[in-house]
XYZ file of N, CA and C in Angstrom:
249
model
N 31.947 77.463 -21.212
C 32.650 78.644 -20.895
C 31.720 80.013 -21.542
N 32.457 80.937 -21.303
C 31.802 82.177 -22.188
C 31.632 81.869 -23.797
N 32.819 81.622 -24.227
C 32.456 81.816 -25.622
C 31.641 80.588 -25.978
N 30.916 79.746 -25.460
C 29.182 78.375 -25.766
C 28.364 79.204 -25.264
N 28.294 80.143 -23.911
C 27.432 81.046 -23.955
C 27.422 81.627 -25.244
N 28.477 83.009 -25.346
C 28.184 83.669 -26.414
C 27.822 83.468 -27.324
N 28.048 82.176 -27.733
C 27.497 81.741 -29.183
C 25.498 81.511 -29.080
N 25.799 80.743 -27.937
C 24.130 80.240 -27.886
C 22.969 81.251 -28.252
N 23.827 82.264 -27.187
C 22.775 84.075 -27.453
C 23.223 84.632 -29.007
N 23.950 83.867 -29.523
C 24.486 84.868 -30.692
C 24.506 83.795 -32.426
N 24.655 82.573 -32.097
C 25.132 82.331 -33.474
C 26.628 81.913 -34.046
N 27.294 82.739 -32.985
C 28.713 83.151 -33.692
C 29.706 83.186 -32.917
N 31.065 82.672 -32.591
C 32.086 83.179 -31.857
C 32.672 84.659 -31.663
N 33.542 84.683 -30.942
C 33.632 85.872 -30.644
C 35.003 86.723 -29.899
N 35.502 87.277 -30.612
C 37.066 88.111 -29.955
C 37.269 87.764 -28.300
N 38.071 87.871 -27.769
C 38.342 88.116 -25.960
C 37.502 89.434 -25.326
N 37.990 90.256 -26.112
C 37.151 91.642 -25.669
C 35.946 91.338 -26.081
N 35.507 91.233 -26.916
C 33.867 91.387 -27.004
C 33.294 90.715 -25.998
N 34.061 89.261 -25.469
C 33.732 88.421 -24.197
C 33.309 89.076 -23.090
N 34.104 90.898 -23.378
C 34.754 91.058 -21.828
C 35.519 91.776 -21.301
N 36.702 90.716 -21.215
C 37.367 90.240 -20.967
C 38.623 91.422 -21.669
N 39.871 92.107 -20.509
C 40.061 92.914 -20.597
C 41.688 92.837 -21.516
N 41.923 92.960 -22.799
C 42.819 92.337 -23.089
C 44.532 94.131 -23.644
N 45.239 93.193 -24.135
C 46.419 94.129 -24.155
C 46.157 94.464 -26.165
N 46.959 95.310 -25.996
C 47.465 95.913 -27.405
C 46.818 95.000 -28.613
N 47.213 93.661 -28.044
C 47.661 92.399 -29.314
C 46.513 91.184 -29.093
N 45.853 91.968 -28.172
C 44.433 91.213 -28.328
C 44.318 90.142 -27.496
N 45.548 89.767 -27.032
C 45.534 88.551 -26.226
C 44.780 89.136 -23.962
N 44.876 88.083 -23.627
C 44.839 88.299 -22.199
C 45.834 87.641 -20.960
N 45.556 88.072 -20.093
C 46.285 87.924 -19.010
C 45.476 86.828 -17.809
N 46.141 85.729 -17.937
C 44.849 85.578 -16.517
C 45.130 86.507 -15.152
N 44.201 85.978 -14.547
C 44.199 86.912 -13.317
C 45.297 86.893 -12.363
N 45.833 85.356 -12.399
C 47.454 85.414 -11.110
C 48.564 85.395 -12.310
N 48.477 85.959 -13.287
C 49.714 86.737 -14.316
C 50.510 84.928 -14.764
N 49.816 83.524 -14.825
C 50.743 82.481 -15.019
C 50.087 82.428 -16.672
N 49.380 82.805 -17.550
C 49.086 82.454 -18.927
C 48.538 83.059 -19.328
N 49.127 83.681 -21.287
C 48.359 85.072 -21.803
C 47.615 84.079 -22.623
N 46.752 84.879 -22.775
C 46.067 83.419 -23.610
C 45.740 84.323 -24.544
N 45.552 83.448 -26.445
C 44.826 84.079 -27.507
C 43.400 83.396 -27.730
N 43.031 83.845 -28.493
C 41.893 83.408 -29.379
C 41.873 83.811 -31.037
N 42.156 82.999 -31.947
C 41.858 82.697 -33.214
C 40.215 82.433 -33.257
N 39.028 83.261 -33.767
C 38.025 83.195 -33.496
C 37.114 83.451 -35.321
N 36.797 82.448 -35.507
C 35.822 82.738 -37.228
C 33.982 83.047 -36.274
N 33.168 82.885 -37.088
C 31.672 82.988 -37.033
C 31.376 81.311 -35.989
N 31.890 80.452 -36.601
C 32.236 79.042 -36.384
C 32.774 78.616 -35.847
N 33.878 78.595 -35.222
C 34.816 78.353 -34.778
C 36.060 79.119 -33.551
N 36.357 78.505 -32.585
C 37.354 79.160 -32.158
C 38.969 77.975 -31.724
N 39.922 79.036 -31.654
C 41.177 77.910 -31.056
C 41.650 78.919 -30.042
N 42.246 78.508 -29.007
C 42.211 79.548 -27.440
C 43.603 78.944 -27.387
N 44.774 79.668 -27.153
C 45.943 79.726 -26.930
C 46.337 80.059 -25.737
N 46.929 79.595 -24.251
C 47.561 79.791 -23.550
C 48.811 79.552 -23.475
N 49.590 80.494 -23.293
C 51.006 80.571 -23.149
C 51.771 80.629 -21.470
N 52.335 80.334 -21.814
C 53.099 80.372 -19.931
C 53.569 81.819 -20.028
N 53.354 83.100 -18.643
C 54.036 83.789 -18.659
C 54.530 84.242 -16.848
N 55.290 84.919 -16.958
C 55.605 85.009 -15.779
C 56.047 84.278 -14.717
N 56.122 83.917 -13.183
C 57.003 82.094 -13.038
C 56.309 81.105 -13.575
N 55.475 81.354 -14.224
C 54.702 79.829 -15.059
C 55.970 79.497 -15.821
N 56.392 80.155 -16.539
C 57.657 79.932 -17.676
C 58.234 79.173 -17.316
N 58.729 79.238 -15.938
C 59.673 78.340 -15.411
C 59.466 76.644 -15.778
N 57.641 76.648 -16.199
C 57.478 75.147 -15.691
C 57.420 74.726 -17.470
N 58.408 73.994 -17.394
C 58.744 73.358 -19.054
C 57.646 72.698 -19.514
N 56.736 71.574 -18.605
C 56.105 70.817 -19.240
C 54.778 71.149 -19.187
N 54.297 72.746 -19.123
C 53.256 72.915 -19.610
C 53.033 74.884 -20.067
N 54.175 74.699 -21.105
C 54.259 75.934 -21.201
C 53.203 76.739 -22.508
N 52.482 75.442 -23.545
C 51.856 76.027 -23.960
C 50.539 74.939 -24.329
N 49.231 75.066 -24.564
C 48.494 74.275 -24.480
C 47.440 75.200 -25.378
N 46.102 74.295 -25.873
C 45.036 74.741 -26.604
C 43.826 74.270 -26.752
N 42.692 74.878 -26.810
C 41.375 74.192 -26.920
C 40.768 74.888 -27.699
N 39.690 73.730 -28.713
C 39.388 74.210 -29.773
C 37.619 74.317 -29.418
N 36.624 74.499 -29.775
C 35.051 74.684 -30.378
C 34.742 73.081 -30.235
N 35.625 72.222 -30.884
C 34.883 71.193 -30.568
C 35.553 70.420 -29.537
N 35.777 70.925 -28.827
C 36.270 70.396 -27.031
C 37.874 69.711 -27.529
N 38.555 69.640 -28.641
C 39.990 69.178 -28.329
C 41.054 69.844 -28.006
N 41.786 69.026 -26.976
C 42.353 69.779 -26.516
C 44.014 69.114 -26.727
N 45.361 70.145 -26.906
C 46.073 69.999 -27.301
C 47.523 70.413 -26.247
N 48.724 69.946 -26.378
C 49.380 70.304 -25.055
C 50.956 70.306 -25.882
N 51.593 71.328 -25.328
C 52.883 70.929 -25.625
C 53.623 70.444 -25.426
N 53.252 69.683 -24.711
C 54.573 68.422 -23.666
C 53.639 67.549 -22.523
N 52.794 67.829 -21.993
C 51.954 67.143 -21.041
C 50.594 66.690 -20.680
N 50.139 65.989 -21.059
C 48.670 66.170 -20.455
C 48.243 66.114 -19.155
N 49.253 65.876 -18.231
C 48.849 66.478 -16.968
C 48.466 68.246 -16.690
N 48.558 69.153 -17.823
C 48.987 70.657 -18.035
C 47.140 70.881 -18.118
N 46.335 69.678 -18.269
C 45.076 70.265 -18.183
C 44.412 69.655 -16.755
């Protein structure tokens, strides 16, 4: 994804806005269809992306929140099927 390409070029990870994504005042990114709001906790050597359900997706209680880290580890607040 975008983080990995950025890391290959610069040897560090970046904020969502530094990746060229249009972010809100809280530096979160609303996905194209408005289903998830993504936040990023970033350091030079690590990142954790967290997606929180938004809009109509908020009613899907099985997939309210999930995350992805730079090492490929994934977590979901509820079910693996969210991936």
